[in-house]
Short mmCIF file of C-alpha atoms and ligand atoms in Angstrom, two decimals:
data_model
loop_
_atom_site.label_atom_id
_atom_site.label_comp_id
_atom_site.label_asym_id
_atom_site.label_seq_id
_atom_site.Cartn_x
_atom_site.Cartn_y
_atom_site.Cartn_z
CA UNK A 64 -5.43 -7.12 -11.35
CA UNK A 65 -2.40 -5.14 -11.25
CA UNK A 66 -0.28 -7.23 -13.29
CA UNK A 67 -0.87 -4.15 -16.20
CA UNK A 68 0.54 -1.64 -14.23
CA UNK A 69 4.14 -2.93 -15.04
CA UNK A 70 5.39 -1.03 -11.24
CA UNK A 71 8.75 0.15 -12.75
CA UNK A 72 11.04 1.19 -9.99
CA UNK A 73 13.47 3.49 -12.17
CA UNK A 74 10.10 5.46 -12.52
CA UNK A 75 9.55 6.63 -9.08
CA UNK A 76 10.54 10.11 -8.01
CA UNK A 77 10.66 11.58 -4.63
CA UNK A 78 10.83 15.38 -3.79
CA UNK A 79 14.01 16.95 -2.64
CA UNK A 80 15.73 14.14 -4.03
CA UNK A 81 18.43 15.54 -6.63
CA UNK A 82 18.13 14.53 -10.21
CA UNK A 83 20.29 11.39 -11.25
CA UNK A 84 22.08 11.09 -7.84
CA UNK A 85 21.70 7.88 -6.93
CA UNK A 86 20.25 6.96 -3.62
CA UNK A 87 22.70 5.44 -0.97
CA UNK A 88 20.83 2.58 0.36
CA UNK A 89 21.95 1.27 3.62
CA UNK A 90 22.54 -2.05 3.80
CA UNK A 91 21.21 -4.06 6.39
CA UNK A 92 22.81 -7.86 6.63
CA UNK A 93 21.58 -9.84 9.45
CA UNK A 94 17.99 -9.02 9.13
CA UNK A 95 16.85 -11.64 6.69
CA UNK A 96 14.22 -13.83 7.57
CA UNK A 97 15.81 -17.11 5.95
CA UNK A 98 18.30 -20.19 5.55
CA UNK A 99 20.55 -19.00 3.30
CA UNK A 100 21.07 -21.85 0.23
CA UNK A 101 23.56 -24.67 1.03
CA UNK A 102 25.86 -24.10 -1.99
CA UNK A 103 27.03 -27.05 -3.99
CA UNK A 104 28.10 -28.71 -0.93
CA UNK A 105 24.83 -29.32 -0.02
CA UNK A 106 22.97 -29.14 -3.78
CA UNK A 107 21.09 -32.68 -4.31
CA UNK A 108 22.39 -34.08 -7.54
CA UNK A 109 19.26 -35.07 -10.09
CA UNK A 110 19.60 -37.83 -12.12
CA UNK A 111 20.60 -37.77 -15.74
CA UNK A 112 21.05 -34.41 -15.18
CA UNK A 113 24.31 -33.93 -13.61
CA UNK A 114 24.77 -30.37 -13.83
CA UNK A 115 21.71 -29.53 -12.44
CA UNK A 116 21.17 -28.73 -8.76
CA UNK A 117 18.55 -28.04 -6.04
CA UNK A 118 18.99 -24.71 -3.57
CA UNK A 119 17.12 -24.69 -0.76
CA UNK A 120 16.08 -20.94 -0.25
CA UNK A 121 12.91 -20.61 2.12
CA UNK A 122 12.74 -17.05 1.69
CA UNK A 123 9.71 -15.18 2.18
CA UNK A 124 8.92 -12.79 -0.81
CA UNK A 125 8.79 -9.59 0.66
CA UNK A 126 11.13 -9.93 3.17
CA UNK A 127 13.73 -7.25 1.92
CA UNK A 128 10.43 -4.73 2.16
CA UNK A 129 9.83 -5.92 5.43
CA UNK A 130 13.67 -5.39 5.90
CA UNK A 131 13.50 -1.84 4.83
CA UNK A 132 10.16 -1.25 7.01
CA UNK A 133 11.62 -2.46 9.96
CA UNK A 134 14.35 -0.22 9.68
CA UNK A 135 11.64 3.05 9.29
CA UNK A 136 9.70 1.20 12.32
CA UNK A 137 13.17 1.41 14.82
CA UNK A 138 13.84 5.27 13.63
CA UNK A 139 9.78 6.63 13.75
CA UNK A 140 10.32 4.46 17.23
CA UNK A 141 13.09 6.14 18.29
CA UNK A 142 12.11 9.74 17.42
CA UNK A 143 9.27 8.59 18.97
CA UNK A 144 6.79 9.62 15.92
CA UNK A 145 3.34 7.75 15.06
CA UNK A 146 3.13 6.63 11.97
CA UNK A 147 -0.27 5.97 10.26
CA UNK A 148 -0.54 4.85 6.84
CA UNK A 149 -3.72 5.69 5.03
CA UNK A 150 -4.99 3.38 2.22
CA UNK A 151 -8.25 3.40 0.60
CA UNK A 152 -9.40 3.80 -3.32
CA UNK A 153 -9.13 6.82 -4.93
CA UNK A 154 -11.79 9.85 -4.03
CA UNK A 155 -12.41 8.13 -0.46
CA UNK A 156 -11.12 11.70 1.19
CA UNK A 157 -7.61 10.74 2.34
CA UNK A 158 -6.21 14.35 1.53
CA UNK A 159 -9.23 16.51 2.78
CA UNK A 160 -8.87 14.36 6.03
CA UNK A 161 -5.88 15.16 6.11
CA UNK A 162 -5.64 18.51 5.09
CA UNK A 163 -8.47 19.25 8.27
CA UNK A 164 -6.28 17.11 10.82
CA UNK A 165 -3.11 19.02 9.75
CA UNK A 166 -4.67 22.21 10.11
CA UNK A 167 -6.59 21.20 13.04
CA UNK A 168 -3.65 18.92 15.06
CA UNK A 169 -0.69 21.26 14.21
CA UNK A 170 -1.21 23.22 17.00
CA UNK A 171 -1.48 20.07 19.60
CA UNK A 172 1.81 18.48 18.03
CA UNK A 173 4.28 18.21 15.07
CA UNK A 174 2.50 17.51 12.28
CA UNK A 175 3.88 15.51 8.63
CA UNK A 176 3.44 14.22 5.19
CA UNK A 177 4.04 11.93 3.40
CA UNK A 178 1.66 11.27 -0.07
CA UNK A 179 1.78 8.95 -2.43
CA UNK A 180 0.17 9.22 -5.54
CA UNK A 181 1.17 8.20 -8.98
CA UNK A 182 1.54 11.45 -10.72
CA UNK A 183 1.54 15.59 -9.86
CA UNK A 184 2.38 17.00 -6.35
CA UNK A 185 -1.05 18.26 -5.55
CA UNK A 186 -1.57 16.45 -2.39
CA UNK A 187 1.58 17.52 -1.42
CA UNK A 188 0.30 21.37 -2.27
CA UNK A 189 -2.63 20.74 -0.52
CA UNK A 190 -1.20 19.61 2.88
CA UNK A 191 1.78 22.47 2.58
CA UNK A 192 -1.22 25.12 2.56
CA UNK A 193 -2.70 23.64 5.54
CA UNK A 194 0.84 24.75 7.07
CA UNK A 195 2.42 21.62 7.45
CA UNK A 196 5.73 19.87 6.15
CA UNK A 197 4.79 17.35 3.16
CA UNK A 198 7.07 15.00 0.34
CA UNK A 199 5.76 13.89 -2.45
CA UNK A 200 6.30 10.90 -3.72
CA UNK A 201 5.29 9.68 -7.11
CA UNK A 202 5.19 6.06 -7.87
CA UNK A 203 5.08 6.87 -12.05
CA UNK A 204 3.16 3.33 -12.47
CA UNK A 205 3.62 1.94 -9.17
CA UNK A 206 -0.05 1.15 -7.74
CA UNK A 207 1.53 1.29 -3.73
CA UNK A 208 4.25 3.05 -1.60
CA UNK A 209 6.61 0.40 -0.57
CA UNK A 210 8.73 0.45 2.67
CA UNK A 211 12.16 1.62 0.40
CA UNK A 212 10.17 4.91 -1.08
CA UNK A 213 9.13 5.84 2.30
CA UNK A 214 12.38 5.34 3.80
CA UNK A 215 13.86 8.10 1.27
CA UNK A 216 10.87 10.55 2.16
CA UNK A 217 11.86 10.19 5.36
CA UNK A 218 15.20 11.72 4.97
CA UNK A 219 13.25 14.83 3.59
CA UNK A 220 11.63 15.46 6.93
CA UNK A 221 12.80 16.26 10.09
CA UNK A 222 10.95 14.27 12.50
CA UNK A 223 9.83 15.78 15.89
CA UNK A 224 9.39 14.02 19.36
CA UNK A 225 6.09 13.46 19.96
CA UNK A 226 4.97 13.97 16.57
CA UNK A 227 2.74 12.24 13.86
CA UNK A 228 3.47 11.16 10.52
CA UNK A 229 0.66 10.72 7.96
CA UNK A 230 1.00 8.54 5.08
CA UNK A 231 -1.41 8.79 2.25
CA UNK A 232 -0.69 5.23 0.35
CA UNK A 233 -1.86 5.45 -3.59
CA UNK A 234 -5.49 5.14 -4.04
CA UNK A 235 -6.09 1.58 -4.07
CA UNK A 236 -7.76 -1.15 -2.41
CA UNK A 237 -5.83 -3.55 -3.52
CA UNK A 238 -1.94 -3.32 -3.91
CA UNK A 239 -0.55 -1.57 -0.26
CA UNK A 240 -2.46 -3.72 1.76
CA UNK A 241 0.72 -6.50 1.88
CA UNK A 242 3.40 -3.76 1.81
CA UNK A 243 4.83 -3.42 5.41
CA UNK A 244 6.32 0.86 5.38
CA UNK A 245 7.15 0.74 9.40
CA UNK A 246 3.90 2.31 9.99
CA UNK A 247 2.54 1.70 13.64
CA UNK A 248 -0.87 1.03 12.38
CA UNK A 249 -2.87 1.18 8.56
CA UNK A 250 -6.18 3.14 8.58
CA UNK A 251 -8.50 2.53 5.60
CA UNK A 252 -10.76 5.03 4.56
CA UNK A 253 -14.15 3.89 3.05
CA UNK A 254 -16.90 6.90 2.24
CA UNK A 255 -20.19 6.27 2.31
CA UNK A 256 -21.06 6.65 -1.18
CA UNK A 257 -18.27 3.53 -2.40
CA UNK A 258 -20.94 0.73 -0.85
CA UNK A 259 -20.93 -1.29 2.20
CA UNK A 260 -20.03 -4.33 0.66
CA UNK A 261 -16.10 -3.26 0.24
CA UNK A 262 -14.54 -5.13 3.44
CA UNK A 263 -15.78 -8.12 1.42
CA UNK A 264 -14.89 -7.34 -1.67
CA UNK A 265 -11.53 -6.14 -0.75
CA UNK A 266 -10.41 -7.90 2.29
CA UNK A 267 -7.07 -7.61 2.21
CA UNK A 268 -7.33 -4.42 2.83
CA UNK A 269 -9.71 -4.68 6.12
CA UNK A 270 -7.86 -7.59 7.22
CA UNK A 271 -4.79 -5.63 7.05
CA UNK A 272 -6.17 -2.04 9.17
CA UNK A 273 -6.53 -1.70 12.53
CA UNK A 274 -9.33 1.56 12.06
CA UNK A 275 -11.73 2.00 9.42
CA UNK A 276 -12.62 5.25 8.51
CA UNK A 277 -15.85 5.61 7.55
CA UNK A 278 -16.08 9.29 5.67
CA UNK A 279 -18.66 11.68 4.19
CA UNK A 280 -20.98 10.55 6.70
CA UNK A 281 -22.71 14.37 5.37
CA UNK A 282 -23.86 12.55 2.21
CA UNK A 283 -25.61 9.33 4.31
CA UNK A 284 -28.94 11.10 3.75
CA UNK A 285 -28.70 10.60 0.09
CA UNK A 286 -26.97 7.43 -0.21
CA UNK A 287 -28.58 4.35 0.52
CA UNK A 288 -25.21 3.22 2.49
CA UNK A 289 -26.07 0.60 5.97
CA UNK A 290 -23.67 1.43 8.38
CA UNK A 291 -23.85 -1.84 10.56
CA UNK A 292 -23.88 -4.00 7.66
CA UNK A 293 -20.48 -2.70 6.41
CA UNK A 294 -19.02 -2.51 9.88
CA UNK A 295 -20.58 -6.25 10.31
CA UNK A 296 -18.65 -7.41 7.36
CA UNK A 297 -15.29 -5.30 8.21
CA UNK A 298 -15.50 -7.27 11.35
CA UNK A 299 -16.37 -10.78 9.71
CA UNK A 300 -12.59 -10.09 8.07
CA UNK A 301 -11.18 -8.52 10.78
CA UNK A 302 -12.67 -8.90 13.97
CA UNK A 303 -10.34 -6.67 16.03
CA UNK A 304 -11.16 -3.65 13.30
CA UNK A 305 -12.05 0.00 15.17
CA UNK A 306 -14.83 2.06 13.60
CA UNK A 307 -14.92 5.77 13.19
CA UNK A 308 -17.68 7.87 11.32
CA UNK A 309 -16.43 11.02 10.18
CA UNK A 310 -16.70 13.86 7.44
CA UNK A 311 -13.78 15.31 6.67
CA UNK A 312 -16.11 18.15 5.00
CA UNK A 313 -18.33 19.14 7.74
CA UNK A 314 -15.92 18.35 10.59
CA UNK A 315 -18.63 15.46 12.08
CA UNK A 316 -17.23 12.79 14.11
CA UNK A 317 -13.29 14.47 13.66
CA UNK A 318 -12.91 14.81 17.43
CA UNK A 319 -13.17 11.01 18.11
CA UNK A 320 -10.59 10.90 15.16
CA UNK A 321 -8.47 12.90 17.24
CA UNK A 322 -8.69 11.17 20.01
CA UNK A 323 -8.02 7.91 18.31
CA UNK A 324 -4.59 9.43 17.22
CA UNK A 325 -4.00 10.98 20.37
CA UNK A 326 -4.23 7.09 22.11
CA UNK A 327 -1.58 6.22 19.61
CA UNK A 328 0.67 8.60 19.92
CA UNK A 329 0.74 8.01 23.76
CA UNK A 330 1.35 4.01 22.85
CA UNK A 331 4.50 5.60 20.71
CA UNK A 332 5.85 7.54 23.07
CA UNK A 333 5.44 4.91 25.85
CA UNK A 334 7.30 3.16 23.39
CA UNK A 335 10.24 5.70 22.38
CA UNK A 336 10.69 6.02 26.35
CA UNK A 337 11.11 2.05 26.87
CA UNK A 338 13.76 1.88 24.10
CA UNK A 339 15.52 4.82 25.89
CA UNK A 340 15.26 2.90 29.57
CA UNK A 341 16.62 -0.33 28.02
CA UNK B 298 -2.02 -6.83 -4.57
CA UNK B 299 1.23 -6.16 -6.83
CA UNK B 300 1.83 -9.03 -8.47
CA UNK B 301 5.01 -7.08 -10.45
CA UNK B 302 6.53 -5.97 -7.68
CA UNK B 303 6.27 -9.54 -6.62
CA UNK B 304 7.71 -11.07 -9.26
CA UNK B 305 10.44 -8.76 -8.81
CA UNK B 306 11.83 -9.83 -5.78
CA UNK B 307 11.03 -13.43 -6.45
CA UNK B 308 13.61 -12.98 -9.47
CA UNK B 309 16.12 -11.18 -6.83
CA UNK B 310 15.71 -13.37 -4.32
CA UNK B 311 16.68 -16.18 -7.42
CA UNK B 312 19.16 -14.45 -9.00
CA UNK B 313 21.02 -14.14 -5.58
CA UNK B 314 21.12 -17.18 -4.19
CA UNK B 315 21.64 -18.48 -7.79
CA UNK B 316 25.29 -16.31 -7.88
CA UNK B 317 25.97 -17.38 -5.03
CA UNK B 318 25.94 -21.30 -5.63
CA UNK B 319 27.98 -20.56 -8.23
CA UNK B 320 25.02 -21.33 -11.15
CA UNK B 321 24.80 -19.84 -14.45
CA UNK B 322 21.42 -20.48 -15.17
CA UNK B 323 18.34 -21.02 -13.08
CA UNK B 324 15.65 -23.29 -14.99
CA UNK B 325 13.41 -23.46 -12.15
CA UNK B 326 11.77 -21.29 -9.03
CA UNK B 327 8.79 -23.26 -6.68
CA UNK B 328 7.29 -20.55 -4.71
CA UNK B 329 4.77 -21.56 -1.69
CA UNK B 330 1.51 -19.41 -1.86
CA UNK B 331 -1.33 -19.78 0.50
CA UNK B 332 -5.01 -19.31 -0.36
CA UNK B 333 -5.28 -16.52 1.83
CA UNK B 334 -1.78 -14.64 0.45
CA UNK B 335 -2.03 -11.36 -1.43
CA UNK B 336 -0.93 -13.19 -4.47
CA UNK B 337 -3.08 -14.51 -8.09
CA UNK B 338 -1.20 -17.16 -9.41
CA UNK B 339 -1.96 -16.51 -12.42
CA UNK B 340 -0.83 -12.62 -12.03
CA UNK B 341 2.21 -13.98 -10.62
CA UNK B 342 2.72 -16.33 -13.78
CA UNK B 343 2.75 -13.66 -16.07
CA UNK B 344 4.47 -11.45 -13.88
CA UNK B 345 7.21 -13.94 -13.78
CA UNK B 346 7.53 -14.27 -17.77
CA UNK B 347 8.15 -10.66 -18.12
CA UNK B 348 9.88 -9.37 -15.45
CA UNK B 349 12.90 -12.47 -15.45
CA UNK B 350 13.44 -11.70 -19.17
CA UNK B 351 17.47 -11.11 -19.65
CA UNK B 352 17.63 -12.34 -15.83
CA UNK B 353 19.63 -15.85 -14.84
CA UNK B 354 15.96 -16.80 -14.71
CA UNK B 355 14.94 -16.14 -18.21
CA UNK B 356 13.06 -18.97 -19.57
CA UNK B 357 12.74 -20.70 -15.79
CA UNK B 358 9.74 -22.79 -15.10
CA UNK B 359 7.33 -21.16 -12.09
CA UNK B 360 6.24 -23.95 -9.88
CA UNK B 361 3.30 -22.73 -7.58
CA UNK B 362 2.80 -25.19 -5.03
CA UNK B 363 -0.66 -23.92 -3.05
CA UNK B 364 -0.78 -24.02 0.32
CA UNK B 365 -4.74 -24.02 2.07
CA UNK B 366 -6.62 -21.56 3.76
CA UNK B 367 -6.86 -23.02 8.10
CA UNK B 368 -8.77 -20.91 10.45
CA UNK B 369 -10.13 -21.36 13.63
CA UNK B 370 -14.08 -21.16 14.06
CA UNK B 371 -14.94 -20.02 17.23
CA UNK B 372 -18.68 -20.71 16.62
CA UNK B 373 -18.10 -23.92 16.62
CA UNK B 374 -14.82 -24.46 17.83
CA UNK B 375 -13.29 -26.35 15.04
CA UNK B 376 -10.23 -26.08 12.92
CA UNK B 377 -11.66 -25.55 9.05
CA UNK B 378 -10.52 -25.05 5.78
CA UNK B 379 -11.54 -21.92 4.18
CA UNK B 380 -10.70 -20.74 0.12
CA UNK B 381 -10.71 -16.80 0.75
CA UNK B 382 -11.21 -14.37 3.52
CA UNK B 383 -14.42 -13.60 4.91
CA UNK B 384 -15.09 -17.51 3.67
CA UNK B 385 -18.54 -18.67 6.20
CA UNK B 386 -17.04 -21.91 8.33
CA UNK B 387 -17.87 -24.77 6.10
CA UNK B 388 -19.53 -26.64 9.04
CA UNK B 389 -21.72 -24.06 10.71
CA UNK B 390 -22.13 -21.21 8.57
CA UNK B 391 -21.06 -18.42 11.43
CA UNK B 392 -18.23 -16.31 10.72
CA UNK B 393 -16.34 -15.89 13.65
CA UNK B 394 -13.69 -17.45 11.58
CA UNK B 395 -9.86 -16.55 12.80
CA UNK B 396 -7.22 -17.15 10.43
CA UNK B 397 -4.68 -19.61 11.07
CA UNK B 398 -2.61 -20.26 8.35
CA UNK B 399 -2.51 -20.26 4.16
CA UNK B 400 -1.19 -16.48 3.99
CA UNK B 401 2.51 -17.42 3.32
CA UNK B 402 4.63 -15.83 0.40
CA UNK B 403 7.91 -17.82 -0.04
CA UNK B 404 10.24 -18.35 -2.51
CA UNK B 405 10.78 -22.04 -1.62
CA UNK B 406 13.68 -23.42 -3.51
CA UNK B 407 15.36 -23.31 -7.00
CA UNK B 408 17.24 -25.57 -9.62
CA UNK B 409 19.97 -24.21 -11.66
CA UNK B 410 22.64 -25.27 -13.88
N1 GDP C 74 -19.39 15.34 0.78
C1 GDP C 74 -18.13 15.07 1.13
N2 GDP C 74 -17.14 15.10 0.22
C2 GDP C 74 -15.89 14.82 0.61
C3 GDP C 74 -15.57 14.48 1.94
N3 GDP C 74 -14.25 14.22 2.03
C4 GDP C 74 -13.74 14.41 0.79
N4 GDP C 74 -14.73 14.77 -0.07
C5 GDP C 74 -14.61 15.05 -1.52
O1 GDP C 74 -14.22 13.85 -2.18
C6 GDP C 74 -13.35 14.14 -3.28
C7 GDP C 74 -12.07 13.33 -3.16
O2 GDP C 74 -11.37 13.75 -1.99
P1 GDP C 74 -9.80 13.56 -1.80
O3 GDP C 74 -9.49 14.06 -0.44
O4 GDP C 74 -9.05 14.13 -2.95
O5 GDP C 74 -9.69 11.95 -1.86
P2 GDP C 74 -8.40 10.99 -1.93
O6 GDP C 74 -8.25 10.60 -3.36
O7 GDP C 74 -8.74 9.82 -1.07
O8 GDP C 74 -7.23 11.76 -1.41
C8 GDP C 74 -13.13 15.64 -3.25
O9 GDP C 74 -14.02 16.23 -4.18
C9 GDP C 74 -13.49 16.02 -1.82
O10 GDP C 74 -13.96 17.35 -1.72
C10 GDP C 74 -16.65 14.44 2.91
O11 GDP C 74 -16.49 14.14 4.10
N5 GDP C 74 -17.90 14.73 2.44
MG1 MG C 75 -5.27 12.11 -2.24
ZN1 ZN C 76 -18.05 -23.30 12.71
#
C-alpha cells in the first residue's frame, strides 16, 4: 500500500528548473469533466440542521491530472512526438532498455528522456552517455510521475518532429498505472526472473499497457519463468495486450522492439499531419 | 495505486467547490469507488484523515459508497459481476471477461456548513 509514502508535492524537483522560482502553471478552464455545484440556490436544506447544505459535485478524482495530460497529449500531438511511458517495478531493465534504444534509435530519429525516479540523477546520466537529451525528475517520496511533473520536463526539452519521447515512470507496479501523463501508449516491462504470475498480481498495471515487455529473456535458461503462462494471464486482464521478448543485455528480440516503436511513431505522425489538415 | 495523491485532490476538489458555495466548513465528502478502481478504501480513509488536516475538510466524515465490478463474458455471453480484475466469470469459469463498469473515481457530493 502506498498510503506510507506520504507523496509530498513541495518535494519534487525537476532538472533545469531554477531553485525557489515558482512554476507558472497554465491554467486551463473549460476542460473539466463535471457539473459544477449548484451554490446555495440549489443546496437541499437538511432538517434540524439549517445551516447545513448538500453540493452536488460529480467530479471525477483525477480529473485535473487528466486535465494536465491532455494538455501534454495536444503538444507531443502537435510536434508530432511519440510518447511511451515505461512502468514496471524496480530492476525490471527500464534504463538499460533504454539506454540500448537511445543509442541504437538516435540515428533513425530524435531521440528523449524523461526519468522518473525518486532520488539521484543516475538514469538521467545514464541515458545522457548514450548521447541523448534526458530530465530528471525526482519525485522525493512520490511513488509515480503524474501528468503536472511531466508537463514541466517537457519545457526542458526541445521536442523534434518525428521524434520519440521515453518516459521511465518510478519503479512500481502499483501507483502510475491510473496516472494519465499524455503518453500515446504505457509499456510495462516484466523480466523474466520477477515470476509469471505478475499480470495477476498486479493488474492494474497490465490492464492499463498496451505492450508488455518481457526482458532478460538471456537469463530464461536459469529461471524457471513459463512464458505462455504469463502472457496467458496478461491477456486474461487485458486481452488486447502486445507481447515482446527482449534482452536489453544481449540485444535479443530488440529489433521487433524497434519495429513496434517505429508503427507508433507512424500512427503519431499520421496524427500530427491530420491536426495540421483540419 | 496512490492513495495520497488521491486524497489530495479529493480535498481540492472539496475545498473548491466548498469556497465557492460560500461554506466555511465541510463536515462531509461521499466519494463513488468501483471494485475495479485503483483505489483501497481503507488507504483512502486514512489518506483522507491526514492529508485534510488544517483543510475546510478537517474533521469531515468520508462516505465511500462502492460501486460493483460488471463485465461482459464472452464465453458465455452474459453480463456478470466480478470483485477484482482477472476475476473467472462466476457462471462459467472462462475468462474472456471484458470489463464494463465498477472502475469509477468520483468525488460525488459534499455537505458543508
Ligand atoms: N541479465 C540481464 N540483466 C539485465 C537486463 N536488463 C537489465 N539488466 C540488469 O538489471 C539491473 C536493473 O536494470 P535497470 O535498467 O537499472 O532497471 P530499472 O530499475 O527498471 O531501470 C541491472 O543490473 C541491469 O544490468 C537483461 O536483459 N538481462
Ligand atoms: Mg531505472
Ligand atoms: Zn461466462
Amino acid at each position: 500500500m502506498c498510503t506510507t509514502c506520504g507523496c509530498g508535492r513541495a518535494e519534487v524537483t525537476i532538472e533545469g528548473e531554477g531553485h525557489g522560482t515558482p512554476h507558472h502553471h497554465h491554467h486551463h478552464h473549460g476542460d473539466h469533466d463535471h457539473s459544477h455545484g449548484h451554490g446555495p440556490l440549489g443546496a437541499a436544506h437538511a432538517p434540524g440542521l439549517s445551516e447545513a447544505r448538500i453540493i452536488e459535485v460529480e467530479e471525477n478524482i483525477l480529473a485535473a491530472n487528466d486535465a494536465a495530460a491532455a494538455h501534454n497529449r495536444a503538444h507531443l500531438e502537435a510536434a508530432g512526438v511519440l510518447a511511451l511511458n515505461l512502468v514496471s517495478s524496480p530492476g525490471s531493465g527500464k534504463t538499460t532498455l533504454l539506454a540500448r534504444t537511445a543509442q541504437d534509435l538516435k540515428a533513425r530519429m530524435p531521440v528523449s528522456v524523461i526519468e522518473g525516479d525518486q532520488q539521484t540523477s543516475n538514469d538521467a546520466d545514464r541515458i545522457r552517455a548514450a548521447g541523448v537529451p534526458a530530465v530528471q525528475i525526482n519525485t522525493g517520496k512520490g511513488c509515480h510521475l503524474d501528468a503536472d511533473m511531466v508537463h514541466r520536463a517537457l519545457h526542458g526539452l526541445t521536442l523534434e518532429a518525428g521524434g520519440a519521447l521515453f518516459i521511465e515512470n518510478v519503479g512500481n507496479l502499483v501507483c502510475p498505472a491510473g496516472f494519465d501523463l499524455g503518453e500515446a501508449a504505457k509499456v510495462v516491462i516484466l523480466s523474466v526472473t520477477e515470476g509469471e504470475d505478475k499480470p495477476l498480481k498486479y493488474p492494474d498495471m497490465f490492464a492499463a499497457a498496451r505492450l508488455m515487455v518481457l526482458n532478460k529473456a538471456d537469463l530464461l535458461p536459469y529461471v524457471p519463468f513459463d512464458v505462455d503462462k504469463c502472457v496467458e494471464y496478461a491477456r486474461r486482464i487485458n486481452p488486447e495486450i502486445e507481447v515482446l521478448t527482449v534482452s536489453a543485455l544481449t540485444g535479443e528480440g530488440l529489433d521487433a522492439w524497434y519495429d513496434w516503436i517505429e508503427a507508433r511513431r507512424r500512427e503519431a505522425g499520421a496524427g500530427a499531419a491530420r491536426q495540421a489538415a483540419g | 495505486m496512490h492513495e495520497m495523491a488521491l486524497a489530495e485532490s479529493v480535498v481540492s476538489i472539496a475545498e473548491r467547490e466548498a469556497r465557492r458555495a460560500g461554506a466555511e466548513r465541510i463536515t462531509s465528502v461521499r466519494l463513488e469507488i468501483g471494485a475495479l478502481s485503483h483505489v483501497v478504501p481503507e488507504a483512502m480513509r486514512f489518506a483522507f484523515s491526514a492529508v485534510s488536516r488544517g483543510s475546510l475538510a478537517e474533521g469531515a466524515r468520508l462516505d465511500i459508497l462502492r460501486v460493483p465490478g460488471r463485465a461482459w463474458c464472452h464465453d458465455c455471453g452474459r453480463e456478470i459481476e466480478i470483485s477484482a480484475l482477472g476475476d473467472a466469470c462466476p457462471a462459467c469459469g472462462g475468462y474472456s471477461v471484458q470489463v464494463t463498469g465498477g472502475q469509477e473515481m468520483r468525488v460525488k457530493d459534499l455537505e458543508v456548513a
